[in-house]
Protein backbone atom coordinates (compact mmCIF):
# COMPACT_ATOMS: atom_id res chain seq x y z
CA UNK A 1 0.00 0.00 0.00
CA UNK A 2 1.20 3.48 -0.85
CA UNK A 3 2.00 5.87 1.96
CA UNK A 4 -0.51 8.67 2.47
CA UNK A 5 0.10 12.41 2.28
CA UNK A 6 -2.83 14.68 3.03
CA UNK A 7 -2.65 18.46 2.83
CA UNK A 8 -5.15 20.25 5.02
CA UNK A 9 -5.29 23.84 3.79
CA UNK A 10 -7.63 24.89 6.63
CA UNK A 11 -9.02 28.38 5.95
CA UNK A 12 -6.32 29.40 3.47
CA UNK A 13 -5.50 30.90 1.02
CA UNK A 14 -7.73 33.94 1.03
CA UNK A 15 -8.35 34.40 -2.70
CA UNK A 16 -9.29 32.09 -5.57
CA UNK A 17 -6.25 33.36 -7.52
CA UNK A 18 -3.90 32.19 -4.77
CA UNK A 19 -5.70 28.85 -4.59
CA UNK A 20 -5.31 28.37 -8.36
CA UNK A 21 -1.63 29.31 -8.15
CA UNK A 22 -1.06 26.78 -5.40
CA UNK A 23 -2.92 24.07 -7.34
CA UNK A 24 -0.83 24.82 -10.43
CA UNK A 25 2.39 24.68 -8.43
CA UNK A 26 1.32 21.33 -6.97
CA UNK A 27 0.47 20.06 -10.46
CA UNK A 28 4.03 20.84 -11.57
CA UNK A 29 5.17 18.31 -8.97
CA UNK A 30 2.58 15.73 -10.01
CA UNK A 31 5.16 13.01 -10.54
CA UNK A 32 6.17 12.83 -6.92
CA UNK A 33 2.63 13.08 -5.56
CA UNK A 34 1.54 10.21 -7.77
CA UNK A 35 3.95 7.91 -5.98
CA UNK A 36 1.91 8.36 -2.82
CA UNK A 37 -1.78 8.43 -2.03
CA UNK A 38 -1.93 12.21 -1.98
CA UNK A 39 -5.01 14.04 -0.79
CA UNK A 40 -5.51 17.76 -1.35
CA UNK A 41 -8.00 19.15 1.13
CA UNK A 42 -8.87 22.79 0.40
CA UNK A 43 -11.62 24.95 1.90
CA UNK A 44 -15.08 24.15 0.50
CA UNK A 45 -15.14 27.21 -1.78
CA UNK A 46 -12.17 25.89 -3.76
CA UNK A 47 -13.28 22.28 -4.03
CA UNK A 48 -14.69 22.78 -7.53
CA UNK A 49 -11.47 24.26 -8.98
CA UNK A 50 -9.32 21.74 -7.13
CA UNK A 51 -11.38 18.82 -8.43
CA UNK A 52 -10.38 19.69 -12.00
CA UNK A 53 -6.76 20.62 -11.33
CA UNK A 54 -5.60 17.67 -9.25
CA UNK A 55 -7.43 14.82 -10.94
CA UNK A 56 -4.32 13.32 -12.51
CA UNK A 57 -2.11 13.21 -9.41
CA UNK A 58 -4.10 13.47 -6.18
CA UNK A 59 -7.41 12.76 -4.53
CA UNK A 60 -9.75 15.51 -3.43
CA UNK A 61 -10.78 15.80 0.20
CA UNK A 62 -13.17 17.95 2.18
CA UNK A 63 -12.41 19.47 5.58
CA UNK A 64 -15.82 18.66 7.00
CA UNK A 65 -19.15 17.13 6.15
CA UNK A 66 -22.60 18.01 7.27
CA UNK A 67 -24.55 15.65 9.41
CA UNK A 68 -28.10 15.94 10.63
CA UNK A 69 -31.35 14.06 10.53
CA UNK A 70 -32.91 17.10 8.84
CA UNK A 71 -33.03 16.97 5.08
CA UNK A 72 -33.12 20.69 4.29
CA UNK A 73 -30.54 22.83 6.04
CA UNK A 74 -29.18 26.20 4.96
CA UNK A 75 -25.42 26.22 4.67
CA UNK A 76 -24.99 22.46 4.68
CA UNK A 77 -22.51 20.64 2.44
CA UNK A 78 -23.57 17.01 2.37
CA UNK A 79 -21.55 13.85 1.84
CA UNK A 80 -23.39 13.07 -1.39
CA UNK A 81 -22.62 16.55 -2.76
CA UNK A 82 -18.95 16.04 -1.98
CA UNK A 83 -18.92 12.62 -3.51
CA UNK A 84 -20.63 13.84 -6.68
CA UNK A 85 -18.04 16.58 -6.98
CA UNK A 86 -15.33 13.94 -7.00
CA UNK A 87 -14.20 14.04 -3.38
CA UNK A 88 -12.75 10.83 -2.07
CA UNK A 89 -12.17 11.64 1.59
CA UNK A 90 -13.25 13.94 4.37
CA UNK A 91 -11.52 15.12 7.53
CA UNK A 92 -13.75 14.56 10.53
CA UNK A 93 -13.23 15.69 14.11
CA UNK A 94 -10.26 17.97 13.58
CA UNK A 95 -9.31 19.55 16.91
CA UNK A 96 -10.08 23.01 15.54
CA UNK A 97 -13.67 21.87 14.96
CA UNK A 98 -13.87 19.99 18.25
CA UNK A 99 -12.86 23.28 19.88
CA UNK A 100 -15.97 24.84 18.33
CA UNK A 101 -18.12 22.28 20.09
CA UNK A 102 -18.01 19.18 17.90
CA UNK A 103 -18.44 16.25 20.26
CA UNK A 104 -17.34 12.64 19.85
CA UNK A 105 -20.97 11.80 19.22
CA UNK A 106 -21.23 14.25 16.32
CA UNK A 107 -17.92 12.94 15.00
CA UNK A 108 -19.22 9.38 15.02
CA UNK A 109 -22.39 10.42 13.17
CA UNK A 110 -20.31 12.21 10.55
CA UNK A 111 -18.08 9.16 10.17
CA UNK A 112 -21.11 6.97 9.49
CA UNK A 113 -22.57 9.53 7.08
CA UNK A 114 -19.29 9.66 5.14
CA UNK A 115 -19.00 5.88 4.98
CA UNK A 116 -22.54 5.57 3.71
CA UNK A 117 -21.74 7.92 0.80
CA UNK A 118 -18.50 6.15 0.01
CA UNK A 119 -16.18 8.83 1.36
CA UNK A 120 -13.09 7.84 3.33
CA UNK A 121 -13.28 9.40 6.79
CA UNK A 122 -9.96 10.80 7.99
CA UNK A 123 -10.77 10.83 11.68
CA UNK A 124 -8.66 13.10 13.85
CA UNK A 125 -7.86 12.24 17.44
CA UNK A 126 -5.31 13.64 19.84
CA UNK A 127 -4.74 14.94 23.31
CA UNK A 128 -4.76 18.63 24.27
CA UNK A 129 -1.86 18.22 26.69
CA UNK A 130 0.83 15.62 27.00
CA UNK A 131 1.01 15.54 30.81
CA UNK A 132 3.74 13.72 32.72
CA UNK A 133 1.25 11.36 34.41
CA UNK A 134 0.17 9.93 31.07
CA UNK A 135 -3.51 10.86 31.44
CA UNK A 136 -3.59 11.35 27.70
CA UNK A 137 -3.72 7.59 27.15
CA UNK A 138 -7.14 7.32 28.74
CA UNK A 139 -8.38 10.39 26.92
CA UNK A 140 -7.25 9.01 23.60
CA UNK A 141 -8.80 5.64 24.35
CA UNK A 142 -12.15 7.27 25.03
CA UNK A 143 -11.88 9.60 22.04
CA UNK A 144 -11.13 6.78 19.61
CA UNK A 145 -13.90 4.54 20.93
CA UNK A 146 -16.59 7.23 20.98
CA UNK A 147 -15.58 8.86 17.70
CA UNK A 148 -15.86 5.51 15.93
CA UNK A 149 -18.90 4.24 17.79
CA UNK A 150 -21.34 2.35 15.62
CA UNK A 151 -18.84 1.73 12.80
CA UNK A 152 -19.30 -1.79 11.49
CA UNK A 153 -16.33 -3.90 12.38
CA UNK A 154 -16.13 -6.03 9.26
CA UNK A 155 -17.66 -3.89 6.52
CA UNK A 156 -16.50 -0.39 7.31
CA UNK A 157 -13.71 -0.14 9.87
CA UNK A 158 -10.93 -0.80 7.38
CA UNK A 159 -12.11 2.09 5.19
CA UNK A 160 -11.21 4.59 7.89
CA UNK A 161 -7.95 6.53 8.17
CA UNK A 162 -7.01 7.63 11.68
CA UNK A 163 -5.04 10.85 11.99
CA UNK A 164 -3.26 11.16 15.30
CA UNK A 165 -2.84 14.87 15.91
CA UNK A 166 -1.67 15.88 19.37
CA UNK A 167 -3.29 19.28 19.73
CA UNK A 168 -0.28 20.81 21.52
CA UNK A 169 1.88 20.05 18.47
CA UNK A 170 -0.38 21.65 15.84
CA UNK A 171 0.55 24.86 14.05
CA UNK A 172 4.09 25.12 15.43
CA UNK A 173 7.54 24.65 14.01
CA UNK A 174 9.15 21.31 13.27
CA UNK A 175 11.25 21.22 16.43
CA UNK A 176 8.12 21.53 18.58
CA UNK A 177 6.41 18.57 16.93
CA UNK A 178 6.14 15.23 18.68
CA UNK A 179 9.42 13.35 18.77
CA UNK A 180 9.69 10.07 16.84
CA UNK A 181 10.29 7.86 19.91
CA UNK A 182 7.18 9.19 21.59
CA UNK A 183 5.21 8.90 18.36
CA UNK A 184 6.11 5.19 18.10
CA UNK A 185 4.63 4.61 21.56
CA UNK A 186 1.46 6.47 20.67
CA UNK A 187 1.04 4.50 17.45
CA UNK A 188 1.36 1.22 19.36
CA UNK A 189 -1.24 2.42 21.83
CA UNK A 190 -3.67 3.54 19.11
CA UNK A 191 -3.26 0.20 17.33
CA UNK A 192 -4.00 -1.60 20.58
CA UNK A 193 -7.24 0.35 21.07
CA UNK A 194 -8.30 -0.16 17.45
CA UNK A 195 -7.59 -3.88 17.75
CA UNK A 196 -9.73 -4.11 20.88
CA UNK A 197 -12.60 -2.37 19.13
CA UNK A 198 -12.42 -3.79 15.61
CA UNK A 199 -10.35 -6.94 15.84
CA UNK A 200 -6.89 -7.59 14.54
CA UNK A 201 -7.78 -7.92 10.84
CA UNK A 202 -9.72 -4.69 10.43
CA UNK A 203 -7.49 -2.72 12.79
CA UNK A 204 -4.42 -3.88 10.90
CA UNK A 205 -5.85 -2.34 7.74
CA UNK A 206 -6.57 1.08 9.26
CA UNK A 207 -3.71 3.44 8.40
CA UNK A 208 -2.56 5.77 11.15
CA UNK A 209 -1.27 9.18 10.07
CA UNK A 210 0.56 11.73 12.14
CA UNK A 211 -0.30 15.43 12.05
CA UNK A 212 1.15 18.34 14.00
CA UNK A 213 3.93 20.57 12.65
CA UNK A 214 5.16 18.22 9.99
CA UNK A 215 7.68 20.11 7.88
CA UNK A 216 10.34 19.03 5.39
CA UNK A 217 12.97 19.01 8.16
CA UNK A 218 11.27 16.51 10.49
CA UNK A 219 9.23 14.42 8.02
CA UNK A 220 11.81 11.72 7.45
CA UNK A 221 12.47 11.13 11.17
CA UNK A 222 8.76 11.05 11.93
CA UNK A 223 8.05 8.34 9.38
CA UNK A 224 11.09 6.15 9.97
CA UNK A 225 10.19 3.22 12.23
CA UNK A 226 7.35 4.98 14.02
CA UNK A 227 4.65 2.81 12.45
CA UNK A 228 2.76 5.67 10.81
CA UNK A 229 1.51 5.35 7.26
CA UNK A 230 1.80 9.00 6.32
CA UNK A 231 1.01 12.57 7.32
CA UNK A 232 -1.80 15.04 7.66
CA UNK A 233 -0.02 18.32 6.97
CA UNK A 234 -1.36 21.77 7.79
CA UNK A 235 0.73 24.91 7.21
CA UNK A 236 3.45 23.16 5.20
CA UNK A 237 0.83 22.07 2.64
CA UNK A 238 0.22 25.68 1.64
CA UNK A 239 3.49 25.84 -0.24
CA UNK A 240 3.96 23.41 -3.09
CA UNK A 241 7.70 23.32 -2.45
CA UNK A 242 7.49 22.22 1.18
CA UNK A 243 4.61 19.84 0.49
CA UNK A 244 6.68 18.30 -2.30
CA UNK A 245 9.68 17.96 0.01
CA UNK A 246 7.55 16.17 2.59
CA UNK A 247 6.40 13.81 -0.17
CA UNK A 248 10.07 13.13 -1.00
CA UNK A 249 10.81 12.40 2.64
CA UNK A 250 7.98 9.85 2.74
CA UNK A 251 9.41 8.09 -0.28
CA UNK A 252 12.94 7.77 1.05
P1 LIG B 1 0.05 21.85 11.15
O1 LIG B 1 -1.48 21.38 11.13
O2 LIG B 1 0.79 20.95 10.18
O3 LIG B 1 0.03 23.27 10.72
O4 LIG B 1 0.53 21.66 12.54
C1 LIG B 1 -1.83 20.03 11.09
C2 LIG B 1 -3.32 19.90 11.21
O5 LIG B 1 -3.93 20.63 12.01
O6 LIG B 1 -3.94 19.07 10.52
Tab-separated table of N, CA and C in Angstrom, residues 22-105:
chain	number	residue	atom	x	y	z
A	22	UNK	N	-1.564	27.895	-6.213
A	22	UNK	CA	-1.064	26.777	-5.400
A	22	UNK	C	-1.356	25.444	-6.094
A	23	UNK	N	-2.560	25.321	-6.636
A	23	UNK	CA	-2.916	24.073	-7.339
A	23	UNK	C	-2.008	23.859	-8.551
A	24	UNK	N	-1.704	24.949	-9.258
A	24	UNK	CA	-0.829	24.823	-10.432
A	24	UNK	C	0.580	24.422	-10.006
A	25	UNK	N	1.042	25.017	-8.921
A	25	UNK	CA	2.390	24.682	-8.434
A	25	UNK	C	2.443	23.227	-7.977
A	26	UNK	N	1.370	22.748	-7.385
A	26	UNK	CA	1.318	21.334	-6.973
A	26	UNK	C	1.324	20.436	-8.213
A	27	UNK	N	0.562	20.868	-9.228
A	27	UNK	CA	0.474	20.061	-10.457
A	27	UNK	C	1.837	19.909	-11.125
A	28	UNK	N	2.697	20.921	-10.979
A	28	UNK	CA	4.030	20.837	-11.573
A	28	UNK	C	4.875	19.760	-10.884
A	29	UNK	N	4.450	19.371	-9.702
A	29	UNK	CA	5.171	18.314	-8.973
A	29	UNK	C	4.384	16.999	-8.984
A	30	UNK	N	3.498	16.873	-9.954
A	30	UNK	CA	2.575	15.725	-10.006
A	30	UNK	C	3.287	14.380	-9.870
A	31	UNK	N	4.437	14.292	-10.486
A	31	UNK	CA	5.155	13.014	-10.544
A	31	UNK	C	5.419	12.444	-9.149
A	32	UNK	N	5.853	13.299	-8.275
A	32	UNK	CA	6.170	12.828	-6.918
A	32	UNK	C	4.895	12.502	-6.135
A	33	UNK	N	3.863	13.336	-6.311
A	33	UNK	CA	2.627	13.081	-5.559
A	33	UNK	C	1.940	11.793	-5.996
A	34	UNK	N	2.159	11.434	-7.248
A	34	UNK	CA	1.543	10.209	-7.770
A	34	UNK	C	2.115	8.960	-7.126
A	35	UNK	N	3.313	9.081	-6.597
A	35	UNK	CA	3.948	7.906	-5.981
A	35	UNK	C	3.352	7.602	-4.603
A	36	UNK	N	2.559	8.526	-4.125
A	36	UNK	CA	1.906	8.362	-2.822
A	36	UNK	C	0.398	8.381	-3.041
A	37	UNK	N	-0.355	8.098	-1.979
A	37	UNK	CA	-1.783	8.429	-2.030
A	37	UNK	C	-1.885	9.844	-1.487
A	38	UNK	N	-1.918	10.806	-2.397
A	38	UNK	CA	-1.927	12.207	-1.976
A	38	UNK	C	-3.358	12.735	-1.967
A	39	UNK	N	-3.691	13.414	-0.904
A	39	UNK	CA	-5.009	14.043	-0.785
A	39	UNK	C	-4.819	15.552	-0.650
A	40	UNK	N	-5.519	16.307	-1.478
A	40	UNK	CA	-5.506	17.764	-1.354
A	40	UNK	C	-6.858	18.148	-0.750
A	41	UNK	N	-6.773	18.886	0.363
A	41	UNK	CA	-8.003	19.149	1.127
A	41	UNK	C	-8.179	20.651	1.338
A	42	UNK	N	-8.727	21.330	0.333
A	42	UNK	CA	-8.868	22.786	0.400
A	42	UNK	C	-10.167	23.192	1.095
A	43	UNK	N	-10.339	24.475	1.371
A	43	UNK	CA	-11.619	24.949	1.897
A	43	UNK	C	-12.734	24.655	0.881
A	44	UNK	N	-13.953	24.547	1.355
A	44	UNK	CA	-15.078	24.149	0.496
A	44	UNK	C	-15.215	25.013	-0.758
A	45	UNK	N	-14.932	26.322	-0.628
A	45	UNK	CA	-15.142	27.208	-1.781
A	45	UNK	C	-14.197	26.907	-2.948
A	46	UNK	N	-13.107	26.210	-2.674
A	46	UNK	CA	-12.166	25.894	-3.760
A	46	UNK	C	-12.270	24.446	-4.234
A	47	UNK	N	-13.194	23.706	-3.677
A	47	UNK	CA	-13.281	22.279	-4.031
A	47	UNK	C	-13.503	22.077	-5.535
A	48	UNK	N	-14.361	22.921	-6.112
A	48	UNK	CA	-14.686	22.782	-7.529
A	48	UNK	C	-13.457	22.957	-8.410
A	49	UNK	N	-12.678	24.035	-8.167
A	49	UNK	CA	-11.474	24.257	-8.983
A	49	UNK	C	-10.461	23.160	-8.729
A	50	UNK	N	-10.326	22.763	-7.456
A	50	UNK	CA	-9.323	21.738	-7.128
A	50	UNK	C	-9.671	20.423	-7.804
A	51	UNK	N	-10.958	20.096	-7.847
A	51	UNK	CA	-11.384	18.821	-8.428
A	51	UNK	C	-10.820	18.673	-9.845
A	52	UNK	N	-10.866	19.762	-10.609
A	52	UNK	CA	-10.384	19.687	-12.000
A	52	UNK	C	-8.867	19.629	-12.063
A	53	UNK	N	-8.220	20.448	-11.233
A	53	UNK	CA	-6.765	20.616	-11.334
A	53	UNK	C	-5.948	19.415	-10.845
A	54	UNK	N	-6.460	18.686	-9.880
A	54	UNK	CA	-5.596	17.672	-9.246
A	54	UNK	C	-5.903	16.256	-9.705
A	55	UNK	N	-6.929	16.148	-10.546
A	55	UNK	CA	-7.426	14.824	-10.941
A	55	UNK	C	-6.332	13.820	-11.302
A	56	UNK	N	-5.307	14.274	-11.994
A	56	UNK	CA	-4.320	13.324	-12.512
A	56	UNK	C	-3.284	12.886	-11.484
A	57	UNK	N	-3.199	13.570	-10.342
A	57	UNK	CA	-2.112	13.205	-9.414
A	57	UNK	C	-2.508	13.107	-7.941
A	58	UNK	N	-3.733	13.521	-7.597
A	58	UNK	CA	-4.098	13.470	-6.175
A	58	UNK	C	-5.606	13.291	-6.020
A	59	UNK	N	-5.991	12.875	-4.850
A	59	UNK	CA	-7.413	12.761	-4.532
A	59	UNK	C	-7.886	14.049	-3.857
A	60	UNK	N	-9.165	14.316	-4.039
A	60	UNK	CA	-9.745	15.505	-3.432
A	60	UNK	C	-10.359	15.145	-2.070
A	61	UNK	N	-10.172	16.027	-1.106
A	61	UNK	CA	-10.779	15.798	0.204
A	61	UNK	C	-11.504	17.035	0.691
A	62	UNK	N	-12.457	16.834	1.573
A	62	UNK	CA	-13.174	17.951	2.180
A	62	UNK	C	-12.733	18.064	3.640
A	63	UNK	N	-12.851	19.272	4.199
A	63	UNK	CA	-12.414	19.466	5.585
A	63	UNK	C	-13.496	19.150	6.608
A	64	UNK	N	-14.707	18.928	6.089
A	64	UNK	CA	-15.819	18.658	7.001
A	64	UNK	C	-16.971	18.129	6.167
A	65	UNK	N	-17.950	17.573	6.844
A	65	UNK	CA	-19.150	17.132	6.148
A	65	UNK	C	-20.328	17.407	7.075
A	66	UNK	N	-21.429	17.714	6.463
A	66	UNK	CA	-22.602	18.008	7.272
A	66	UNK	C	-23.265	16.724	7.745
A	67	UNK	N	-23.745	16.769	8.947
A	67	UNK	CA	-24.551	15.652	9.414
A	67	UNK	C	-25.768	16.193	10.164
A	68	UNK	N	-26.911	15.679	9.832
A	68	UNK	CA	-28.098	15.940	10.629
A	68	UNK	C	-29.212	15.058	10.113
A	69	UNK	N	-30.180	14.815	10.955
A	69	UNK	CA	-31.346	14.057	10.529
A	69	UNK	C	-32.226	14.886	9.602
A	70	UNK	N	-32.061	16.232	9.669
A	70	UNK	CA	-32.906	17.100	8.836
A	70	UNK	C	-32.459	17.044	7.387
A	71	UNK	N	-33.414	17.098	6.485
A	71	UNK	CA	-33.028	16.967	5.083
A	71	UNK	C	-32.764	18.307	4.400
A	72	UNK	N	-33.333	19.380	4.916
A	72	UNK	CA	-33.116	20.686	4.289
A	72	UNK	C	-32.482	21.626	5.299
A	73	UNK	N	-31.235	21.976	5.081
A	73	UNK	CA	-30.539	22.828	6.043
A	73	UNK	C	-29.677	23.858	5.318
A	74	UNK	N	-29.942	25.113	5.581
A	74	UNK	CA	-29.183	26.197	4.961
A	74	UNK	C	-27.709	26.108	5.355
A	75	UNK	N	-26.860	26.196	4.386
A	75	UNK	CA	-25.420	26.215	4.665
A	75	UNK	C	-24.765	24.847	4.691
A	76	UNK	N	-25.561	23.797	4.546
A	76	UNK	CA	-24.989	22.456	4.680
A	76	UNK	C	-24.309	21.985	3.398
A	77	UNK	N	-23.164	21.324	3.563
A	77	UNK	CA	-22.510	20.636	2.442
A	77	UNK	C	-22.562	19.149	2.782
A	78	UNK	N	-23.327	18.406	2.006
A	78	UNK	CA	-23.566	17.010	2.367
A	78	UNK	C	-22.518	16.064	1.762
A	79	UNK	N	-22.495	14.867	2.310
A	79	UNK	CA	-21.554	13.852	1.836
A	79	UNK	C	-21.817	13.506	0.369
A	80	UNK	N	-23.080	13.409	0.000
A	80	UNK	CA	-23.392	13.072	-1.395
A	80	UNK	C	-22.936	14.178	-2.354
A	81	UNK	N	-23.094	15.441	-1.924
A	81	UNK	CA	-22.619	16.549	-2.759
A	81	UNK	C	-21.112	16.447	-2.966
A	82	UNK	N	-20.415	16.135	-1.898
A	82	UNK	CA	-18.953	16.035	-1.977
A	82	UNK	C	-18.547	14.897	-2.899
A	83	UNK	N	-19.212	13.798	-2.699
A	83	UNK	CA	-18.923	12.619	-3.506
A	83	UNK	C	-19.169	12.900	-4.995
A	84	UNK	N	-20.287	13.547	-5.278
A	84	UNK	CA	-20.625	13.843	-6.676
A	84	UNK	C	-19.664	14.839	-7.316
A	85	UNK	N	-19.023	15.629	-6.469
A	85	UNK	CA	-18.035	16.580	-6.984
A	85	UNK	C	-16.708	15.889	-7.254
A	86	UNK	N	-16.578	14.677	-6.760
A	86	UNK	CA	-15.331	13.943	-7.000
A	86	UNK	C	-14.482	13.762	-5.762
A	87	UNK	N	-14.993	14.205	-4.595
A	87	UNK	CA	-14.196	14.036	-3.377
A	87	UNK	C	-14.118	12.564	-3.005
A	88	UNK	N	-12.985	12.222	-2.429
A	88	UNK	CA	-12.746	10.826	-2.073
A	88	UNK	C	-12.700	10.665	-0.548
A	89	UNK	N	-12.354	11.748	0.139
A	89	UNK	CA	-12.165	11.643	1.587
A	89	UNK	C	-12.683	12.892	2.289
A	90	UNK	N	-12.835	12.778	3.590
A	90	UNK	CA	-13.251	13.943	4.370
A	90	UNK	C	-12.601	13.885	5.766
A	91	UNK	N	-12.066	15.027	6.170
A	91	UNK	CA	-11.521	15.122	7.527
A	91	UNK	C	-12.702	15.259	8.489
A	92	UNK	N	-12.665	14.463	9.536
A	92	UNK	CA	-13.751	14.559	10.529
A	92	UNK	C	-13.136	14.652	11.923
A	93	UNK	N	-13.677	15.579	12.711
A	93	UNK	CA	-13.233	15.688	14.106
A	93	UNK	C	-11.880	16.341	14.288
A	94	UNK	N	-11.514	17.229	13.370
A	94	UNK	CA	-10.260	17.967	13.580
A	94	UNK	C	-10.369	18.754	14.892
A	95	UNK	N	-9.253	18.896	15.586
A	95	UNK	CA	-9.308	19.548	16.907
A	95	UNK	C	-9.829	20.979	16.811
A	96	UNK	N	-9.582	21.630	15.666
A	96	UNK	CA	-10.077	23.007	15.536
A	96	UNK	C	-11.595	23.045	15.420
A	97	UNK	N	-12.205	21.952	14.996
A	97	UNK	CA	-13.668	21.868	14.963
A	97	UNK	C	-14.203	21.347	16.305
A	98	UNK	N	-13.449	20.463	16.919
A	98	UNK	CA	-13.867	19.990	18.249
A	98	UNK	C	-13.894	21.169	19.210
A	99	UNK	N	-12.923	22.082	19.038
A	99	UNK	CA	-12.859	23.276	19.884
A	99	UNK	C	-14.108	24.144	19.721
A	100	UNK	N	-14.737	24.066	18.567
A	100	UNK	CA	-15.970	24.843	18.334
A	100	UNK	C	-17.204	24.109	18.849
A	101	UNK	N	-16.988	22.965	19.472
A	101	UNK	CA	-18.121	22.277	20.086
A	101	UNK	C	-18.475	20.935	19.477
A	102	UNK	N	-17.690	20.473	18.511
A	102	UNK	CA	-18.007	19.183	17.897
A	102	UNK	C	-17.649	18.058	18.879
A	103	UNK	N	-18.660	17.311	19.267
A	103	UNK	CA	-18.442	16.251	20.258
A	103	UNK	C	-18.078	14.930	19.581
A	104	UNK	N	-17.621	13.976	20.387
A	104	UNK	CA	-17.336	12.640	19.850
A	104	UNK	C	-18.574	12.043	19.188
A	105	UNK	N	-19.732	12.355	19.772
A	105	UNK	CA	-20.969	11.797	19.218
A	105	UNK	C	-21.241	12.346	17.811
